[in-house]
Amino acid sequence: FILGRIAAIHALSDLYAALAKPTSALAVINLPEASLAIQTNQLTQILAGGLMALSEAGVKLNGGHTSEGGKLSVGFSVTGLAPNRPSAKINLDKHTLGDNVFVLTKSIGTGVIMAANMQLVAKADWVEAALEQMTKSNECAARLFTNMNVIAATDITGFGLARHALNLSKRLGAKGCVLNLSALPLLPGALQLFSSGVRSSLHDQNRDAVVIERHLLGETTEFSAHVEALFDPQTSGGLLGVLSRKSAQNLVKQLNDNGYNAAMIGHLDFTNESVQLTGHENYPKAG
């Protein structure tokens, strides 16, 4: 049931990242070989969880496909309508350092916590917190993004935060970005697991795909585990948006008032072609 719910919410996030309105979905489910009774029970629970999540979003399940053999997998193909508003040119002030700010709407750490759970080294409350976050929809966050005139957005999924932030930066014409490790929201247990060497299967691949510059951190190594969080693959992760600093501050307050664990975590960089890391609470501000 929880798997079906998370799969539906995860799929809908692609539409919310595009600030689109979801309308319909198709289920794609593969069941392991088992008795008919077991398969029927699995399919019933998965669809119940998925249908509840879709219904809450006002989405109709039009049908789907099932197969059997191998491992259990659940996915949804979702369709939505793009926002009906006039297209506007992206207006970024490339000369005002730190005024094009990233806002992240959910904590990081689902990948490492699920990996630790499979290795039987995760605490129960860590797993419960991760599941609770994964079952939280990005619908409200997307609506607030729209209300605050977000410049652009994406969702944080398997590529991890650093790759998504860098891709979003380049999409907006920047060369790279600066991420503030001290502001990064993390799930309970994530830092302990990164420090102990636990990693998700896609972690190393994500690290190899991004050029990281640490010179803004200085000589301290206190943020080593925070750095690893940048490469953790997320399931049903949060949205990452770019806004002016003033709008970002207002947005974070509204998001947190609506039950999110949101934070401003950095800004675009029009000079350096990399992800630069800082550990200062007051990274460069507008003006």
XYZ file of N, CA and C in Angstrom:
861
model
N 0.830 -1.201 0.000
C 0.000 0.000 0.000
C 0.871 1.260 0.000
N 1.861 1.300 0.878
C 2.756 2.454 0.951
C 3.559 2.587 -0.339
N 4.009 1.463 -0.891
C 4.746 1.482 -2.156
C 3.901 2.094 -3.267
N 2.643 1.700 -3.358
C 1.755 2.247 -4.385
C 1.555 3.738 -4.206
N 1.398 4.167 -2.967
C 1.197 5.601 -2.689
C 2.441 6.409 -3.061
N 3.609 5.923 -2.641
C 4.846 6.643 -2.944
C 5.094 6.692 -4.443
N 4.840 5.587 -5.145
C 5.065 5.551 -6.592
C 4.204 6.585 -7.308
N 2.957 6.730 -6.891
C 2.064 7.706 -7.522
C 2.523 9.129 -7.227
N 2.869 9.409 -5.981
C 3.310 10.749 -5.601
C 4.620 11.097 -6.298
N 5.509 10.123 -6.395
C 6.793 10.311 -7.078
C 6.563 10.667 -8.549
N 5.654 9.968 -9.206
C 5.378 10.224 -10.614
C 4.764 11.611 -10.819
N 3.847 12.001 -9.951
C 3.182 13.294 -10.084
C 4.152 14.462 -9.911
N 5.258 14.235 -9.215
C 6.210 15.312 -8.975
C 6.798 15.867 -10.268
N 6.917 15.042 -11.308
C 7.418 15.538 -12.587
C 6.506 16.625 -13.136
N 5.201 16.443 -12.970
C 4.256 17.450 -13.437
C 4.291 18.685 -12.546
N 4.376 18.478 -11.236
C 4.435 19.618 -10.327
C 5.708 20.439 -10.558
N 6.814 19.787 -10.915
C 8.051 20.503 -11.209
C 7.894 21.392 -12.437
N 7.007 20.994 -13.363
C 6.711 21.800 -14.544
C 5.580 22.780 -14.285
N 5.123 22.857 -13.022
C 4.008 23.717 -12.612
C 2.751 23.400 -13.420
N 2.603 22.118 -13.782
C 1.450 21.661 -14.550
C 0.408 21.041 -13.622
N -0.815 20.923 -14.127
C -1.910 20.325 -13.363
C -2.107 18.887 -13.817
N -1.876 17.890 -12.951
C -2.076 16.484 -13.328
C -3.546 16.209 -13.630
N -3.786 15.368 -14.644
C -5.168 15.054 -15.013
C -5.459 13.552 -15.045
N -4.514 12.734 -15.526
C -4.795 11.306 -15.663
C -3.518 10.497 -15.492
N -3.704 9.186 -15.304
C -2.553 8.314 -15.069
C -2.830 6.905 -15.584
N -1.752 6.193 -15.889
C -1.781 4.768 -16.206
C -0.822 4.061 -15.255
N -1.210 2.911 -14.742
C -0.348 2.138 -13.843
C 0.473 1.134 -14.638
N 1.724 0.952 -14.252
C 2.609 -0.042 -14.856
C 3.216 -0.850 -13.715
N 2.758 -2.086 -13.547
C 3.117 -2.885 -12.366
C 3.644 -4.244 -12.793
N 4.772 -4.628 -12.227
C 5.304 -5.977 -12.433
C 5.294 -6.723 -11.099
N 4.658 -7.901 -11.094
C 4.548 -8.702 -9.881
C 5.502 -9.896 -9.937
N 6.182 -10.215 -8.834
C 7.006 -11.422 -8.789
C 6.132 -12.662 -8.960
N 6.720 -13.734 -9.434
C 5.978 -14.993 -9.557
C 5.562 -15.474 -8.174
N 4.292 -15.791 -8.019
C 3.742 -16.238 -6.739
C 2.378 -16.853 -7.005
N 1.759 -17.337 -5.947
C 0.415 -17.889 -6.103
C -0.556 -16.775 -6.485
N -1.668 -17.144 -7.081
C -2.666 -16.159 -7.493
C -3.164 -15.346 -6.306
N -3.318 -15.994 -5.154
C -3.807 -15.297 -3.966
C -2.833 -14.211 -3.522
N -1.537 -14.535 -3.527
C -0.528 -13.552 -3.122
C -0.474 -12.401 -4.124
N -0.479 -12.728 -5.426
C -0.431 -11.680 -6.443
C -1.662 -10.778 -6.376
N -2.811 -11.379 -6.151
C -4.044 -10.589 -6.046
C -3.977 -9.634 -4.867
N -3.465 -10.112 -3.741
C -3.335 -9.270 -2.563
C -2.356 -8.131 -2.811
N -1.203 -8.450 -3.424
C -0.214 -7.411 -3.719
C -0.792 -6.336 -4.639
N -1.439 -6.776 -5.720
C -1.989 -5.833 -6.691
C -3.081 -4.964 -6.061
N -3.898 -5.571 -5.230
C -4.965 -4.826 -4.562
C -4.402 -3.734 -3.663
N -3.389 -4.088 -2.866
C -2.792 -3.116 -1.947
C -2.069 -1.996 -2.698
N -1.318 -2.370 -3.725
C -0.582 -1.367 -4.505
C -1.538 -0.375 -5.149
N -2.589 -0.896 -5.788
C -3.544 -0.018 -6.460
C -4.321 0.832 -5.464
N -4.610 0.271 -4.290
C -5.316 1.062 -3.279
C -4.483 2.269 -2.856
N -3.200 2.041 -2.585
C -2.320 3.145 -2.206
C -2.168 4.164 -3.317
N -1.979 3.669 -4.541
C -1.826 4.571 -5.675
C -3.087 5.359 -5.965
N -4.236 4.683 -5.912
C -5.509 5.348 -6.196
C -5.822 6.436 -5.182
N -5.493 6.196 -3.919
C -5.756 7.219 -2.906
C -4.918 8.465 -3.175
N -3.645 8.274 -3.520
C -2.776 9.417 -3.808
C -3.253 10.163 -5.056
N -3.629 9.414 -6.085
C -4.110 10.047 -7.315
C -5.411 10.792 -7.075
N -6.302 10.189 -6.301
C -7.588 10.812 -6.014
C -7.408 12.126 -5.269
N -6.486 12.156 -4.314
C -6.222 13.384 -3.557
C -5.726 14.499 -4.470
N -5.074 14.113 -5.572
C -4.556 15.104 -6.520
C -5.560 15.422 -7.624
N -6.749 14.815 -7.561
C -7.745 15.045 -8.591
C -7.428 14.369 -9.904
N -6.717 13.243 -9.837
C -6.250 12.546 -11.030
C -7.031 11.249 -11.215
N -7.437 10.966 -12.449
C -8.163 9.743 -12.768
C -7.195 8.675 -13.281
N -7.296 7.463 -12.736
C -6.531 6.331 -13.244
C -7.310 5.719 -14.404
N -6.791 5.879 -15.612
C -7.501 5.433 -16.813
C -7.303 3.959 -17.129
N -6.327 3.337 -16.499
C -6.047 1.929 -16.787
C -4.597 1.631 -16.476
N -4.048 0.622 -17.149
C -2.648 0.294 -16.905
C -2.263 -1.059 -17.468
N -1.078 -1.489 -17.090
C -0.541 -2.759 -17.580
C 0.121 -3.505 -16.420
N -0.045 -4.815 -16.389
C 0.626 -5.642 -15.397
C 1.417 -6.727 -16.090
N 2.492 -7.161 -15.441
C 3.303 -8.278 -15.928
C 3.794 -9.042 -14.715
N 4.426 -10.184 -14.937
C 4.928 -10.957 -13.804
C 6.280 -11.555 -14.124
N 7.029 -11.835 -13.061
C 8.359 -12.402 -13.193
C 9.422 -11.426 -12.732
N 10.404 -11.917 -11.973
C 11.455 -11.042 -11.479
C 11.017 -10.275 -10.241
N 11.506 -9.056 -10.129
C 11.254 -8.259 -8.922
C 9.979 -7.432 -9.044
N 9.413 -7.084 -7.886
C 8.260 -6.207 -7.836
C 8.673 -4.797 -8.255
N 7.919 -4.193 -9.166
C 8.146 -2.799 -9.547
C 6.806 -2.124 -9.797
N 6.737 -0.854 -9.429
C 5.492 -0.092 -9.548
C 5.800 1.273 -10.135
N 5.061 1.663 -11.153
C 5.229 2.984 -11.742
C 3.914 3.511 -12.271
N 3.858 4.815 -12.510
C 2.678 5.443 -13.086
C 3.115 6.400 -14.189
N 2.465 6.291 -15.336
C 2.658 7.254 -16.417
C 1.578 8.317 -16.270
N 1.983 9.560 -16.050
C 1.029 10.615 -15.719
C 0.988 11.686 -16.798
N -0.180 12.280 -16.952
C -0.406 13.331 -17.946
C -1.005 14.546 -17.254
N -0.621 15.731 -17.718
C -1.153 16.941 -17.123
C -1.211 18.083 -18.106
N -1.740 19.207 -17.652
C -1.889 20.400 -18.478
C -0.904 21.473 -18.021
N -0.176 22.036 -18.972
C 0.766 23.104 -18.662
C 0.002 24.339 -18.203
N 0.617 25.178 -17.379
C -0.076 26.378 -16.893
C -0.482 27.294 -18.035
N -1.695 27.791 -17.980
C -2.237 28.664 -19.013
C -1.920 30.116 -18.669
N -0.701 30.501 -18.963
C -0.282 31.868 -18.695
C 0.698 32.298 -19.771
N 0.762 33.584 -20.086
C 1.656 34.045 -21.149
C 3.103 33.759 -20.805
N 3.848 33.323 -21.802
C 5.258 33.031 -21.569
C 6.014 34.336 -21.358
N 6.889 34.343 -20.377
C 7.666 35.545 -20.066
C 9.150 35.220 -20.160
N 9.917 36.194 -20.588
C 11.352 35.992 -20.665
C 11.926 35.865 -19.258
N 12.872 34.960 -19.116
C 13.526 34.799 -17.820
C 14.392 36.021 -17.553
N 14.142 36.700 -16.458
C 14.857 37.931 -16.121
C 15.742 37.682 -14.908
N 17.015 37.425 -15.169
C 17.959 37.155 -14.098
C 18.985 38.275 -14.025
N 19.232 38.744 -12.822
C 20.269 39.752 -12.625
C 21.601 39.036 -12.437
N 22.384 38.986 -13.509
C 23.633 38.237 -13.479
C 24.745 38.981 -12.744
N 24.499 40.223 -12.383
C 25.552 41.020 -11.760
C 25.349 41.184 -10.253
N 24.213 40.753 -9.749
C 23.940 40.853 -8.312
C 24.166 39.498 -7.671
N 25.299 39.329 -7.034
C 25.709 38.034 -6.504
C 24.728 37.518 -5.466
N 24.240 36.302 -5.665
C 23.405 35.661 -4.673
C 21.944 36.055 -4.701
N 21.491 36.777 -5.742
C 20.086 37.199 -5.743
C 19.174 36.187 -6.423
N 19.718 35.201 -7.124
C 18.930 34.149 -7.758
C 19.079 32.893 -6.913
N 18.138 32.703 -5.988
C 18.312 31.785 -4.860
C 17.575 30.475 -5.072
N 18.202 29.367 -4.618
C 17.563 28.057 -4.617
C 16.711 27.886 -3.363
N 15.487 27.369 -3.543
C 14.663 26.934 -2.419
C 14.383 25.444 -2.587
N 14.711 24.662 -1.564
C 14.455 23.217 -1.548
C 13.310 22.947 -0.589
N 12.332 22.131 -1.030
C 11.102 21.980 -0.241
C 11.079 20.754 0.672
N 11.988 19.809 0.498
C 12.019 18.619 1.359
C 13.452 18.309 1.779
N 13.573 17.579 2.862
C 14.885 17.157 3.345
C 15.489 16.089 2.434
N 16.819 15.959 2.523
C 17.575 14.976 1.746
C 17.907 13.770 2.629
N 17.963 12.581 2.022
C 18.411 11.408 2.777
C 17.627 10.139 2.556
N 16.603 10.151 1.679
C 15.810 8.929 1.512
C 16.638 7.777 0.958
N 17.578 8.083 0.064
C 18.386 7.017 -0.537
C 19.224 6.275 0.484
N 19.976 7.025 1.297
C 20.871 6.384 2.262
C 20.072 5.681 3.356
N 18.922 6.221 3.734
C 18.125 5.585 4.788
C 17.517 4.277 4.286
N 17.030 4.254 3.050
C 16.495 3.006 2.502
C 17.604 1.971 2.306
N 18.794 2.433 1.911
C 19.930 1.519 1.786
C 20.299 0.939 3.144
N 20.301 1.788 4.175
C 20.606 1.322 5.523
C 19.546 0.356 6.030
N 18.300 0.596 5.653
C 17.222 -0.306 6.057
C 17.427 -1.693 5.447
N 17.853 -1.745 4.189
C 18.125 -3.035 3.537
C 19.310 -3.742 4.188
N 20.244 -2.948 4.728
C 21.418 -3.526 5.399
C 21.169 -3.773 6.891
N 19.945 -3.498 7.353
C 19.543 -3.711 8.749
C 20.343 -2.881 9.733
N 20.718 -1.640 9.331
C 21.454 -0.763 10.235
C 20.722 0.560 10.468
N 19.490 0.682 9.977
C 18.706 1.915 10.159
C 17.810 1.798 11.380
N 17.679 2.889 12.111
C 16.755 2.921 13.239
C 15.326 3.083 12.716
N 14.375 2.551 13.480
C 12.983 2.561 13.037
C 12.461 3.975 12.818
N 12.825 4.904 13.709
C 12.293 6.265 13.554
C 12.889 6.966 12.346
N 14.112 6.581 11.940
C 14.683 7.139 10.711
C 13.875 6.685 9.495
N 13.560 5.406 9.468
C 12.791 4.860 8.337
C 11.397 5.474 8.304
N 10.769 5.596 9.457
C 9.425 6.165 9.511
C 9.417 7.614 9.022
N 10.436 8.388 9.399
C 10.514 9.780 8.957
C 10.708 9.860 7.447
N 11.514 8.952 6.895
C 11.738 8.935 5.444
C 10.465 8.563 4.706
N 9.751 7.552 5.210
C 8.497 7.145 4.565
C 7.453 8.257 4.642
N 7.398 8.929 5.782
C 6.436 10.026 5.926
C 6.714 11.127 4.911
N 7.988 11.435 4.692
C 8.326 12.471 3.717
C 8.012 12.021 2.294
N 8.321 10.760 1.975
C 8.080 10.266 0.617
C 6.596 10.221 0.274
N 5.747 10.104 1.288
C 4.306 10.067 1.039
C 3.681 11.460 1.083
N 4.505 12.501 1.185
C 4.003 13.886 1.172
C 4.068 14.428 -0.245
N 2.948 14.855 -0.760
C 2.862 15.349 -2.131
C 3.527 16.719 -2.283
N 4.001 16.989 -3.501
C 4.555 18.295 -3.828
C 3.503 19.250 -4.401
N 2.237 18.855 -4.332
C 1.182 19.678 -4.923
C 1.133 21.075 -4.301
N 1.115 21.146 -2.981
C 1.040 22.432 -2.300
C 2.279 23.270 -2.596
N 3.451 22.634 -2.600
C 4.693 23.349 -2.894
C 4.658 23.945 -4.295
N 4.157 23.186 -5.267
C 4.074 23.688 -6.639
C 3.131 24.882 -6.732
N 2.035 24.822 -5.999
C 1.082 25.930 -6.013
C 1.719 27.190 -5.416
N 2.481 27.031 -4.333
C 3.155 28.176 -3.732
C 4.253 28.698 -4.650
N 4.942 27.797 -5.352
C 5.943 28.218 -6.341
C 5.293 29.131 -7.380
N 4.134 28.705 -7.873
C 3.433 29.493 -8.887
C 3.018 30.846 -8.335
N 2.486 30.852 -7.118
C 2.040 32.107 -6.505
C 3.192 33.080 -6.290
N 4.394 32.546 -6.056
C 5.552 33.394 -5.793
C 6.367 33.665 -7.055
N 5.800 33.321 -8.225
C 6.461 33.595 -9.517
C 7.853 32.978 -9.600
N 7.942 31.695 -9.287
C 9.219 30.996 -9.386
C 9.767 31.126 -10.813
N 11.074 31.336 -10.935
C 11.697 31.516 -12.243
C 11.768 30.190 -12.989
N 12.148 29.132 -12.286
C 12.211 27.782 -12.865
C 12.280 26.782 -11.725
N 11.915 25.532 -12.013
C 11.898 24.509 -10.965
C 12.199 23.138 -11.541
N 12.582 22.230 -10.664
C 12.755 20.818 -10.996
C 12.435 20.023 -9.743
N 12.372 18.701 -9.867
C 12.206 17.874 -8.668
C 13.479 17.087 -8.435
N 13.759 16.778 -7.175
C 14.983 16.072 -6.804
C 14.680 14.580 -6.751
N 15.292 13.832 -7.666
C 15.049 12.391 -7.741
C 16.381 11.630 -7.766
N 16.517 10.656 -8.652
C 17.660 9.755 -8.604
C 19.010 10.382 -8.855
N 19.053 11.534 -9.557
C 20.335 12.188 -9.834
C 20.953 12.822 -8.590
N 20.169 13.044 -7.559
C 20.684 13.694 -6.365
C 20.654 15.208 -6.482
N 20.826 15.890 -5.357
C 20.678 17.344 -5.307
C 21.709 18.077 -6.158
N 22.977 17.690 -6.081
C 24.017 18.430 -6.799
C 23.778 18.412 -8.305
N 23.477 17.243 -8.866
C 23.257 17.148 -10.315
C 22.019 17.926 -10.738
N 20.945 17.838 -9.965
C 19.731 18.573 -10.308
C 19.961 20.082 -10.206
N 20.674 20.529 -9.184
C 20.939 21.960 -9.021
C 21.797 22.488 -10.164
N 22.797 21.720 -10.555
C 23.673 22.142 -11.649
C 22.914 22.165 -12.972
N 22.099 21.146 -13.226
C 21.314 21.107 -14.464
C 20.340 22.279 -14.530
N 19.686 22.592 -13.408
C 18.748 23.707 -13.375
C 19.484 25.025 -13.601
N 20.667 25.158 -13.030
C 21.454 26.376 -13.207
C 21.789 26.602 -14.676
N 22.257 25.553 -15.333
C 22.635 25.683 -16.750
C 21.413 25.935 -17.625
N 20.274 25.400 -17.233
C 19.038 25.643 -17.966
C 18.683 27.130 -17.963
N 19.091 27.828 -16.915
C 18.793 29.248 -16.780
C 19.911 30.140 -17.299
N 20.938 29.546 -17.884
C 22.013 30.331 -18.462
C 23.182 30.586 -17.550
N 23.149 30.049 -16.325
C 24.283 30.191 -15.411
C 25.334 29.130 -15.738
N 26.557 29.348 -15.284
C 27.612 28.364 -15.503
C 27.610 27.280 -14.427
N 27.255 27.658 -13.208
C 27.250 26.711 -12.099
C 26.397 27.237 -10.972
N 26.709 26.795 -9.751
C 25.925 27.233 -8.601
C 26.752 27.130 -7.331
N 26.286 27.798 -6.286
C 26.877 27.718 -4.953
C 25.837 27.092 -4.031
N 26.225 26.045 -3.308
C 25.322 25.386 -2.364
C 25.855 25.561 -0.952
N 24.977 25.938 -0.047
C 25.329 26.209 1.342
C 25.039 24.974 2.192
N 26.081 24.252 2.579
C 25.909 22.992 3.303
C 25.262 23.188 4.665
N 25.522 24.312 5.317
C 24.963 24.525 6.650
C 23.459 24.742 6.610
N 22.915 25.082 5.430
C 21.476 25.313 5.310
C 20.729 24.094 4.796
N 21.446 23.039 4.440
C 20.839 21.877 3.806
C 19.956 21.103 4.785
N 18.650 20.948 4.503
C 17.785 20.163 5.395
C 18.010 18.667 5.175
N 18.230 17.936 6.247
C 18.527 16.507 6.155
C 17.564 15.713 7.032
N 17.204 14.517 6.567
C 16.344 13.626 7.336
C 17.084 13.102 8.569
N 16.360 12.789 9.636
C 16.994 12.212 10.825
C 17.767 10.940 10.474
N 18.998 10.862 10.946
C 19.832 9.686 10.715
C 20.716 9.776 9.494
N 20.431 10.694 8.573
C 21.199 10.758 7.326
C 22.672 11.053 7.585
N 22.972 12.039 8.420
C 24.370 12.386 8.683
C 25.128 11.238 9.331
N 24.493 10.560 10.280
C 25.150 9.422 10.929
C 25.475 8.332 9.918
N 24.559 8.068 9.017
C 24.769 7.006 8.025
C 25.844 7.383 7.019
N 25.845 8.643 6.544
C 26.899 9.072 5.628
C 28.260 8.988 6.314
N 28.306 9.388 7.584
C 29.570 9.361 8.322
C 30.092 7.944 8.529
N 29.152 6.977 8.615
C 29.563 5.586 8.829
C 29.831 4.839 7.521
N 29.689 5.521 6.396
C 30.038 4.914 5.114
C 28.910 4.252 4.357
N 27.676 4.348 4.840
C 26.541 3.758 4.121
C 26.235 4.612 2.895
N 26.013 3.965 1.752
C 25.727 4.663 0.513
C 24.649 3.909 -0.266
N 23.810 4.647 -0.980
C 22.850 4.048 -1.896
C 23.560 3.623 -3.175
N 22.912 2.787 -3.970
C 23.571 2.199 -5.138
C 23.955 3.224 -6.203
N 23.228 4.324 -6.337
C 23.527 5.334 -7.357
C 24.430 6.453 -6.844
N 24.834 6.382 -5.594
C 25.568 7.474 -4.956
C 26.858 7.814 -5.707
N 27.715 6.816 -5.941
C 29.012 7.065 -6.571
C 28.852 7.591 -7.992
N 27.865 7.087 -8.704
C 27.602 7.554 -10.065
C 27.237 9.043 -10.068
N 26.430 9.451 -9.103
C 26.056 10.856 -8.998
C 27.252 11.731 -8.658
N 28.132 11.249 -7.783
C 29.317 12.014 -7.404
C 30.236 12.215 -8.603
N 30.425 11.165 -9.391
C 31.324 11.242 -10.543
C 30.813 12.176 -11.633
N 29.517 12.471 -11.629
C 28.921 13.268 -12.706
C 29.000 14.773 -12.466
N 29.477 15.192 -11.283
C 29.457 16.614 -10.921
C 30.852 17.070 -10.497
N 31.268 18.234 -10.996
C 32.518 18.844 -10.550
C 32.230 19.681 -9.302
N 32.879 19.330 -8.197
C 32.661 20.000 -6.917
C 33.893 20.830 -6.553
N 33.663 22.076 -6.156
C 34.737 22.944 -5.675
C 34.491 23.246 -4.203
N 35.490 22.960 -3.349
C 35.315 23.115 -1.909
C 36.061 24.306 -1.328
N 36.649 25.164 -2.164
C 37.520 26.205 -1.626
C 36.760 27.201 -0.758
N 35.438 27.354 -0.965
C 34.662 28.267 -0.134
C 34.445 27.727 1.278
N 34.721 26.433 1.468
C 34.549 25.829 2.794
C 35.710 26.155 3.726
N 36.842 26.573 3.163
C 38.017 26.779 3.993
C 38.682 25.442 4.303
N 39.427 25.388 5.400
C 40.182 24.195 5.747
C 39.412 23.229 6.640
N 38.244 23.621 7.090
C 37.490 22.747 7.987
C 36.950 21.532 7.243
N 36.806 20.425 7.940
C 36.253 19.199 7.346
C 34.948 18.800 8.019
N 34.368 19.700 8.792
C 33.171 19.353 9.557
C 31.968 19.053 8.678
N 32.026 19.424 7.386
C 30.881 19.221 6.515
C 31.043 18.016 5.589
N 31.944 17.109 5.906
C 32.193 15.966 5.027
C 30.937 15.146 4.767
N 30.176 14.858 5.804
C 28.951 14.071 5.634
C 27.896 14.860 4.870
N 27.870 16.188 5.090
C 26.936 17.031 4.341
C 27.231 16.979 2.845
N 28.516 16.948 2.504
C 28.898 16.871 1.090
C 28.334 15.607 0.460
N 28.417 14.489 1.168
C 27.909 13.230 0.627
C 26.407 13.286 0.383
N 25.694 14.090 1.164
C 24.247 14.205 0.993
C 23.880 14.767 -0.371
N 24.783 15.520 -0.987
C 24.512 16.124 -2.293
C 24.360 15.088 -3.398
N 24.879 13.881 -3.173
C 24.866 12.848 -4.217
C 23.860 11.738 -3.928
N 23.119 11.870 -2.838
C 22.179 10.827 -2.438
C 20.954 10.821 -3.355
N 20.660 9.698 -4.016
C 19.476 9.641 -4.885
C 18.201 9.651 -4.057
N 17.225 10.445 -4.490
C 15.988 10.595 -3.738
C 14.822 9.903 -4.431
N 13.941 9.341 -3.653
C 12.650 8.853 -4.131
C 11.579 9.785 -3.590
N 10.713 10.275 -4.482
C 9.671 11.227 -4.082
C 10.279 12.394 -3.311
N 11.361 12.960 -3.881
C 12.027 14.082 -3.245
C 11.261 15.379 -3.414
N 11.843 16.446 -2.899
C 11.190 17.740 -2.957
C 11.393 18.454 -4.273
N 10.832 19.644 -4.364
C 11.040 20.515 -5.511
C 12.200 21.456 -5.213
N 12.908 21.838 -6.269
C 13.985 22.820 -6.180
C 13.624 23.961 -7.117
N 13.470 25.161 -6.563
C 13.081 26.306 -7.369
C 14.079 27.435 -7.270
N 14.092 28.291 -8.281
C 14.943 29.478 -8.287
C 14.047 30.708 -8.249
N 14.307 31.605 -7.281
C 13.523 32.816 -7.103
C 14.453 33.957 -6.697
N 13.927 35.179 -6.745
C 14.667 36.281 -6.160
C 14.776 36.045 -4.659
N 15.788 36.634 -4.034
C 16.007 36.392 -2.605
C 14.793 36.811 -1.770
N 14.201 37.955 -2.074
C 13.053 38.421 -1.308
C 11.890 37.449 -1.429
N 11.620 36.980 -2.645
C 10.537 36.020 -2.843
C 10.858 34.696 -2.165
N 12.136 34.293 -2.197
C 12.541 33.026 -1.595
C 12.315 33.027 -0.096
N 12.635 34.123 0.567
C 12.433 34.211 2.014
C 10.959 34.077 2.373
N 10.110 34.724 1.599
C 8.667 34.638 1.822
C 8.162 33.234 1.542
N 8.680 32.618 0.460
C 8.251 31.271 0.083
C 8.606 30.248 1.151
N 9.821 30.310 1.688
C 10.246 29.354 2.710
C 9.319 29.419 3.919
N 8.954 30.618 4.314
C 8.041 30.763 5.449
C 6.693 30.115 5.147
N 6.154 30.358 3.954
C 4.863 29.785 3.593
C 4.936 28.264 3.502
N 6.017 27.743 2.938
C 6.185 26.297 2.832
C 6.229 25.655 4.219
N 7.023 26.219 5.105
C 7.159 25.646 6.443
C 5.857 25.765 7.242
N 5.090 26.821 6.980
C 3.774 26.953 7.614
C 2.807 25.882 7.124
N 3.091 25.305 5.939
C 2.243 24.262 5.354
C 2.830 22.864 5.539
N 3.754 22.709 6.490
C 4.239 21.387 6.853
C 5.450 20.882 6.110
N 6.084 21.717 5.292
C 7.310 21.299 4.604
C 8.521 21.654 5.454
N 9.652 21.040 5.144
C 10.913 21.380 5.796
C 11.791 22.071 4.755
N 11.394 23.291 4.379
C 12.017 24.000 3.275
C 13.147 24.898 3.751
N 14.069 25.223 2.819
C 15.184 26.101 3.154
C 15.765 26.712 1.883
N 16.365 27.896 2.032
C 17.184 28.466 0.971
C 18.563 27.810 1.075
N 19.020 27.208 -0.004
C 20.243 26.398 0.100
C 21.379 26.862 -0.805
N 21.224 27.978 -1.499
C 22.306 28.437 -2.366
C 21.812 29.385 -3.433
N 22.661 29.603 -4.449
C 22.297 30.529 -5.512
C 23.033 30.187 -6.805
N 22.576 30.779 -7.893
C 23.206 30.584 -9.188
C 24.577 31.248 -9.216
N 25.450 30.731 -10.085
C 26.790 31.288 -10.255
C 27.033 31.464 -11.751
N 27.304 32.693 -12.181
C 27.512 32.975 -13.597
C 28.988 33.036 -13.960
N 29.858 32.605 -13.025
C 31.301 32.703 -13.254
C 31.984 31.344 -13.326
N 31.663 30.443 -12.413
C 32.385 29.179 -12.290
C 31.538 28.010 -12.779
N 32.142 27.160 -13.603
C 31.441 26.002 -14.165
C 31.566 24.803 -13.240
N 30.932 24.880 -12.080
C 31.012 23.800 -11.103
C 29.958 24.033 -10.037
N 29.885 23.068 -9.109
C 29.093 23.254 -7.895
C 30.060 23.653 -6.794
N 29.990 24.899 -6.356
C 30.854 25.380 -5.286
C 30.144 25.215 -3.947
N 30.906 24.840 -2.938
C 30.326 24.565 -1.626
C 30.789 25.594 -0.611
N 29.840 26.060 0.185
C 30.152 26.950 1.295
C 29.486 26.402 2.545
N 30.028 26.761 3.701
C 29.438 26.315 4.956
C 28.992 27.463 5.813
N 28.923 28.646 5.230
C 28.556 29.831 5.985
C 27.064 30.088 5.911
N 26.480 30.409 7.040
C 25.044 30.700 7.073
C 24.727 31.895 6.187
N 25.594 32.909 6.219
C 25.344 34.116 5.430
C 26.201 34.096 4.172
N 25.859 33.226 3.240
C 26.574 33.234 1.973
C 26.202 34.513 1.235
N 26.968 34.916 0.204
C 26.818 36.251 -0.395
C 25.379 36.629 -0.688
N 24.988 37.821 -0.236
C 23.621 38.288 -0.395
C 23.538 39.328 -1.499
N 22.322 39.604 -1.931
C 22.113 40.606 -2.956
C 22.688 41.944 -2.506
N 23.419 42.607 -3.416
C 23.983 43.910 -3.076
C 25.246 43.809 -2.267
